[in-house]
Coordinates of N, CA and C in Angstrom, one line a residue:
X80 N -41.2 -55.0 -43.5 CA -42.2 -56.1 -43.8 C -43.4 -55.5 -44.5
X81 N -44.2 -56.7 -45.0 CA -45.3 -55.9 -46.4 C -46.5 -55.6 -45.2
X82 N -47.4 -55.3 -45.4 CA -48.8 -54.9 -45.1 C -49.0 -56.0 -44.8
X83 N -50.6 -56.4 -43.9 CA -51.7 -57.0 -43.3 C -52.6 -57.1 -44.5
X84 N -53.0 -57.8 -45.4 CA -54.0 -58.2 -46.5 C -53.9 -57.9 -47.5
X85 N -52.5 -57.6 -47.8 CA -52.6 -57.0 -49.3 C -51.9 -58.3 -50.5
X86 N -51.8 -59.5 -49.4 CA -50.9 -61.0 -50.6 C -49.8 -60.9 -50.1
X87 N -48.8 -61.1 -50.9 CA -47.2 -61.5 -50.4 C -47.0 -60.4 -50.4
X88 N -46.1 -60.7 -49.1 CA -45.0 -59.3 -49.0 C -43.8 -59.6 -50.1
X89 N -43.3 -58.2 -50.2 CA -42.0 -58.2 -51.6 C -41.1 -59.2 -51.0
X90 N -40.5 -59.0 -49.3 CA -39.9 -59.6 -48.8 C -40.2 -61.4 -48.5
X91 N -41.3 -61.7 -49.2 CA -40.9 -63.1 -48.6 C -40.0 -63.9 -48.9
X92 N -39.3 -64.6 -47.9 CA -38.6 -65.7 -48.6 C -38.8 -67.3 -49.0
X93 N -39.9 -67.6 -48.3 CA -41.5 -68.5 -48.5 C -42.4 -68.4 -47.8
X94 N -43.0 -69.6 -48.6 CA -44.7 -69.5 -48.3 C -45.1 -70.7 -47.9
X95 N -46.1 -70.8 -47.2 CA -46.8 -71.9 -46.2 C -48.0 -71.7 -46.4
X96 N -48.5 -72.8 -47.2 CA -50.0 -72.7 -47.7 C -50.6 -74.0 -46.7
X97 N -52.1 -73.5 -46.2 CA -52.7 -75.0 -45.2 C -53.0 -75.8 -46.1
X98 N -53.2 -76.7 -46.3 CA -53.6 -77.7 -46.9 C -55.1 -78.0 -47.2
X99 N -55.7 -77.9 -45.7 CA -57.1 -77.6 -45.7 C -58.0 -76.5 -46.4
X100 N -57.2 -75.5 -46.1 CA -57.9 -73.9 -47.0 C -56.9 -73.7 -47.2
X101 N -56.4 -73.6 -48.8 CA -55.4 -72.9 -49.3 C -55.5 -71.3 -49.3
X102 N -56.8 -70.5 -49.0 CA -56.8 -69.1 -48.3 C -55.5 -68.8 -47.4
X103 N -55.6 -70.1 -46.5 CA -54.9 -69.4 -45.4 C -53.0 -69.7 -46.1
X104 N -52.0 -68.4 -45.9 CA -51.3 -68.6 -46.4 C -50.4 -67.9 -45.5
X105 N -49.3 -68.4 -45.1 CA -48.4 -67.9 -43.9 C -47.2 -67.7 -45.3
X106 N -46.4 -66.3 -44.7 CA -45.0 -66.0 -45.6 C -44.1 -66.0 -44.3
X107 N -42.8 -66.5 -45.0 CA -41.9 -66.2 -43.6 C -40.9 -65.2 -44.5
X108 N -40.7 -64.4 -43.7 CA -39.5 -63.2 -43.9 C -38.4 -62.8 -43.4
X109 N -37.3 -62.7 -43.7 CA -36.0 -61.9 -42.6 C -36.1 -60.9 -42.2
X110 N -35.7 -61.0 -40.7 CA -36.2 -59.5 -40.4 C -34.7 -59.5 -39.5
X111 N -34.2 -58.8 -40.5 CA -32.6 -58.0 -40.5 C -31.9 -57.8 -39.2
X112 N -32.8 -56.6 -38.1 CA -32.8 -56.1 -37.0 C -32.3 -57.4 -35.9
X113 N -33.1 -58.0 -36.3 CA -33.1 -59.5 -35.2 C -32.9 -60.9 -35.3
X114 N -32.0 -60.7 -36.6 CA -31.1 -61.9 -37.1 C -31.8 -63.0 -36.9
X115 N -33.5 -63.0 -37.3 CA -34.4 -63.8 -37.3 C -35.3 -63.9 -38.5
X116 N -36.0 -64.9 -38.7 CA -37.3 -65.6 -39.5 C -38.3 -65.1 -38.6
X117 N -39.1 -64.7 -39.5 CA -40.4 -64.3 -38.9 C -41.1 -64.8 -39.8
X118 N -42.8 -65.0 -38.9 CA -44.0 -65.4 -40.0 C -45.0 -64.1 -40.2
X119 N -45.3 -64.3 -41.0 CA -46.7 -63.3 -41.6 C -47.6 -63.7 -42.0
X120 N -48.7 -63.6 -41.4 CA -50.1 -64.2 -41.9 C -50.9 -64.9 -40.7
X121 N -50.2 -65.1 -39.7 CA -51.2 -66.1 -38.4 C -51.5 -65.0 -37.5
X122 N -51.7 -63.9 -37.2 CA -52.0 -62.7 -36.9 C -53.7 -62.7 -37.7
X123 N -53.3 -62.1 -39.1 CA -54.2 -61.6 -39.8 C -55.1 -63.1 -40.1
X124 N -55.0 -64.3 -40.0 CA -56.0 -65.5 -39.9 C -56.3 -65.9 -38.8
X125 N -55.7 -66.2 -37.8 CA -55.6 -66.9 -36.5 C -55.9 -66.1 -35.4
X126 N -55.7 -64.5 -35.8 CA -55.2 -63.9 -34.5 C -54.6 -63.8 -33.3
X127 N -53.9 -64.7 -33.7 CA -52.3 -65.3 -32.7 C -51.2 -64.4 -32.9
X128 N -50.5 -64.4 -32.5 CA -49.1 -63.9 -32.6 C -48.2 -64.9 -33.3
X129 N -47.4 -64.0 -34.3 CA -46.8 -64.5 -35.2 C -45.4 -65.0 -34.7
X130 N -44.9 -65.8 -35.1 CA -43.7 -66.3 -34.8 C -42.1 -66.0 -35.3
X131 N -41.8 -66.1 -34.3 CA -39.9 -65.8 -34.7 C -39.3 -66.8 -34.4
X132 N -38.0 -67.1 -35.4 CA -37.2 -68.5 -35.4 C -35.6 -67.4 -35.3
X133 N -34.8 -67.8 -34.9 CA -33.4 -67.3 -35.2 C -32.9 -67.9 -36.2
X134 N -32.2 -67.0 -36.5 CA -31.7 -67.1 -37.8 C -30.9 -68.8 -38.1
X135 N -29.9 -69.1 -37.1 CA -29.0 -70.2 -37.0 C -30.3 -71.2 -37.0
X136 N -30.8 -71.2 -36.6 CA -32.3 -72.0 -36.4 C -32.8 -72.5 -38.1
X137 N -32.8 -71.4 -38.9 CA -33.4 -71.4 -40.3 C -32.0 -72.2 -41.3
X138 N -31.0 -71.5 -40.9 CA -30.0 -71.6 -41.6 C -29.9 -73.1 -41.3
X139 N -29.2 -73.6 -40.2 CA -29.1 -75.3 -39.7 C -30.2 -75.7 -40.8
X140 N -31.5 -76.1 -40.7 CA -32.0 -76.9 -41.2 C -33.2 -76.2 -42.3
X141 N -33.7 -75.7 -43.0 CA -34.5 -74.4 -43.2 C -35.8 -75.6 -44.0
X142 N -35.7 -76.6 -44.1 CA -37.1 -77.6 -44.0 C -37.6 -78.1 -42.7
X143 N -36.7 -78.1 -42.0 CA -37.2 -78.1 -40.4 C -38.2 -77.4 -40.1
X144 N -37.5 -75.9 -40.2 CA -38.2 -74.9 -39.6 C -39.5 -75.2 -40.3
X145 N -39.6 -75.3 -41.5 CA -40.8 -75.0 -42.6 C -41.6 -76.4 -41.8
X146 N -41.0 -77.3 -41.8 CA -42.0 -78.3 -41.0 C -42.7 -77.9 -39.4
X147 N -41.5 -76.9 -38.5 CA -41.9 -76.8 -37.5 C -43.7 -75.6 -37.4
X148 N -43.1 -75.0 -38.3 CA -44.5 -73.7 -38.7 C -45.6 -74.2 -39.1
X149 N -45.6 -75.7 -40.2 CA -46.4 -76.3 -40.9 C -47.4 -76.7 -39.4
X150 N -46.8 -77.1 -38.5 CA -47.3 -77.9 -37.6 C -48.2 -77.4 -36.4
X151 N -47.6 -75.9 -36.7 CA -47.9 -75.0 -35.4 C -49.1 -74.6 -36.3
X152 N -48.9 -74.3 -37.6 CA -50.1 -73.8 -38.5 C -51.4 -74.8 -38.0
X153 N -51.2 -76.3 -38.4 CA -52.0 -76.9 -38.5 C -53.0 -77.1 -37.1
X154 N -52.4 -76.9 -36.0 CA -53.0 -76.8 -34.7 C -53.7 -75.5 -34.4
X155 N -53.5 -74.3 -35.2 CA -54.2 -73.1 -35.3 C -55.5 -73.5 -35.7
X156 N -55.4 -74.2 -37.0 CA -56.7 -74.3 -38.0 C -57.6 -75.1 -37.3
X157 N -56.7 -76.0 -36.6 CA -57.6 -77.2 -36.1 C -58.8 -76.0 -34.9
X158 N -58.1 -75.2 -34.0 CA -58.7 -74.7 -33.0 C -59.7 -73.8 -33.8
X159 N -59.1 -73.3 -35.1 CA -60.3 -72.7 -35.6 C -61.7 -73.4 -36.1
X160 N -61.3 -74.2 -36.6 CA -62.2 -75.0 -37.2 C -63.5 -75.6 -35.9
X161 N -62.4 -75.7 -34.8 CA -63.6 -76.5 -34.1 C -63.9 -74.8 -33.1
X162 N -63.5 -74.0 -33.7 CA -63.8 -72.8 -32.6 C -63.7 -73.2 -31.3
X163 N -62.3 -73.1 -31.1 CA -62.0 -73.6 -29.5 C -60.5 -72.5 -29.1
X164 N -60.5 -72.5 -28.3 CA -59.3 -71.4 -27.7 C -58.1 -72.1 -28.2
X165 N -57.3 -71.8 -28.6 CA -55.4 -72.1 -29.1 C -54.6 -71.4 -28.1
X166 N -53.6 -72.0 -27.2 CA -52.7 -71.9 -27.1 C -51.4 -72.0 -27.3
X167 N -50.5 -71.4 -27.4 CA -49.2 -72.1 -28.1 C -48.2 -72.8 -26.8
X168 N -47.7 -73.8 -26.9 CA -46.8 -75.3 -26.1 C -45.7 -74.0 -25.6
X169 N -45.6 -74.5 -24.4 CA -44.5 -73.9 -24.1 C -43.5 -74.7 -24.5
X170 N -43.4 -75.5 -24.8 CA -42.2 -76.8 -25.2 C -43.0 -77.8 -25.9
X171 N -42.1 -78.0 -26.7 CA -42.5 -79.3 -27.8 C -41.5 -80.2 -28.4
X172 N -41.3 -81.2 -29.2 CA -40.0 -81.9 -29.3 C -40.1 -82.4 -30.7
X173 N -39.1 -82.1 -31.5 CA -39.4 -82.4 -32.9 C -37.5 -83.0 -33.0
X174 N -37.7 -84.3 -33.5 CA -36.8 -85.2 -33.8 C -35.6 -84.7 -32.6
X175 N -36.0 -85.6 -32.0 CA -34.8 -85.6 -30.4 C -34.5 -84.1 -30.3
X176 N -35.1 -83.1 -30.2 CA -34.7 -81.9 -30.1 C -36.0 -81.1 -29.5
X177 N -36.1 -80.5 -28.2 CA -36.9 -79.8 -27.5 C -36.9 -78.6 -27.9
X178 N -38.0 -77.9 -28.2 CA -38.1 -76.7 -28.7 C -39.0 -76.0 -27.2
X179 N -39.1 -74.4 -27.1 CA -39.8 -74.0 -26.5 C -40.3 -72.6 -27.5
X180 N -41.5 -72.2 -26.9 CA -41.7 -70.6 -27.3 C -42.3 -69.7 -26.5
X181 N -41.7 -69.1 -26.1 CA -42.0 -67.6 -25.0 C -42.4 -66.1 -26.0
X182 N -42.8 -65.3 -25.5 CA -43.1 -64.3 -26.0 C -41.8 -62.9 -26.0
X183 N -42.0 -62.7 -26.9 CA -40.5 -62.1 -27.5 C -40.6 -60.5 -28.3
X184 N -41.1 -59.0 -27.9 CA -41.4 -57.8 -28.8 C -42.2 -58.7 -29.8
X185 N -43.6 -59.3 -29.0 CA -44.6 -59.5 -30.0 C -45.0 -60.2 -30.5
X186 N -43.6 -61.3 -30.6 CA -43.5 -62.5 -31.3 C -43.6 -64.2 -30.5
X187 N -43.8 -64.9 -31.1 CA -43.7 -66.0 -30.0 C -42.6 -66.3 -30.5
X188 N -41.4 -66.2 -29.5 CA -40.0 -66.9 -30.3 C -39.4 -68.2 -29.9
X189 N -39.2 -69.2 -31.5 CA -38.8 -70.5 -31.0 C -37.5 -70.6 -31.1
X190 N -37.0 -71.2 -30.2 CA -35.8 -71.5 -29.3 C -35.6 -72.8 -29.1
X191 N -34.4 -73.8 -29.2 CA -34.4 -75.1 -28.7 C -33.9 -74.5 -27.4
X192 N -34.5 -75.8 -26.0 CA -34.6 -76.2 -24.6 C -33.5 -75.8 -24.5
X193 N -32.6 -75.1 -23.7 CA -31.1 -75.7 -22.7 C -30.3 -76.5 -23.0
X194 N -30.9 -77.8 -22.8 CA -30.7 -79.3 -22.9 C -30.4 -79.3 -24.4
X195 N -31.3 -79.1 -25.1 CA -31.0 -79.1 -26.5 C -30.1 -78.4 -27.4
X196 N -29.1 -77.4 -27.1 CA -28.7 -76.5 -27.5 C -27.5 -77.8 -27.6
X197 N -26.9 -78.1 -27.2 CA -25.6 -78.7 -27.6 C -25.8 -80.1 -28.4
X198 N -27.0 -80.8 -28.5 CA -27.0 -81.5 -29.4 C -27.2 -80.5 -30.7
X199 N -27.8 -79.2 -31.1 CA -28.0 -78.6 -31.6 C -26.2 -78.0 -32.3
X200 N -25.6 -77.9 -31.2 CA -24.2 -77.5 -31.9 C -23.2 -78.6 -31.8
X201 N -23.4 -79.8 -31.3 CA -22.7 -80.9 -31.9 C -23.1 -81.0 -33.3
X202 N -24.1 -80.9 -34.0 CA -24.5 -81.7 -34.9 C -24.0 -80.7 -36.3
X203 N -23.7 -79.1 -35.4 CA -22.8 -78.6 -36.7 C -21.6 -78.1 -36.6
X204 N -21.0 -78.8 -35.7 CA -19.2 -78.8 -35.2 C -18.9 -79.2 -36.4
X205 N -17.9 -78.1 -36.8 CA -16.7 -79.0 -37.9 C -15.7 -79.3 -37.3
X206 N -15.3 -81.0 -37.7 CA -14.2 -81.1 -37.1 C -12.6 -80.8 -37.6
X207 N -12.1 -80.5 -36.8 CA -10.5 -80.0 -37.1 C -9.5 -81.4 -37.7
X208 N -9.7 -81.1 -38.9 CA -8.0 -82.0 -39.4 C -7.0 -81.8 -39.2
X209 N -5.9 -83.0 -38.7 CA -4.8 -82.7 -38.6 C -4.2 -81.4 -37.6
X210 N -3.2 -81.1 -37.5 CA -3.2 -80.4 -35.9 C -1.9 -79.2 -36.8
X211 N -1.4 -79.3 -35.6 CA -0.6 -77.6 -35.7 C 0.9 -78.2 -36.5
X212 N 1.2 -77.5 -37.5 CA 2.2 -77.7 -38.9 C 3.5 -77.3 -37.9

């Protein structure tokens, strides 16, 4: 991963700009080791801990995710702005689908619920044509 303040790391594979202050600018990266998305930049703005998505997570939907981070960003800024304490949801629910985030080597890692895991792999079951020749 790139450095803490030096712009984009070489590795990003995008970028998540606030809307409110285009300063603040989150990159998300692969980080190989842990067959996950990671963010860069809500550390060095927020001083939160940065987030981890698994990989199947990015892959399934990868505007999802970019909406899920948009949203988590935007609740950062908000607590900054009003200088008020942020915590991050233990659970939250984005289009019929429960998400949680627990703390993970550092990271807050998002996970869909239990419950949600199988609407999560119905929805990328391929189905089998036709049967045995």
């Amino acid at each position: 991963m790139g450095q803490m303040g030096i712009g984009e790391p070489a590795d990003a594979i995008a970028t998540i700009e606030n809307s409110r202050n285009p300063s603040q600018v989150v990159h998300l990266l692969y980080l190989r080791d842990e067959n996950a998305f990671v963010t860069f930049g809500i550390q060095e703005h927020f001083a939160e801990m940065e987030l981890m998505i698994p990989a199947y997570l990015g892959v399934k939907d990868f505007q999802l995710m970019g909406s899920i981070v948009s949203a988590i960003l935007e609740r950062l800024s908000d607590a900054k702005d009003r200088s008020s304490v942020f915590v991050y949801e233990p659970t939250f629910r984005v289009m019929d689908v429960t998400y949680s985030l627990s703390q993970y080597k550092g990271f807050m890692l998002l996970e869909p619920s239990e419950g949600s895991m199988d609407k999560i792999l119905m929805e990328n079951a391929v189905p089998i044509l036709g049967g045995r020749n």
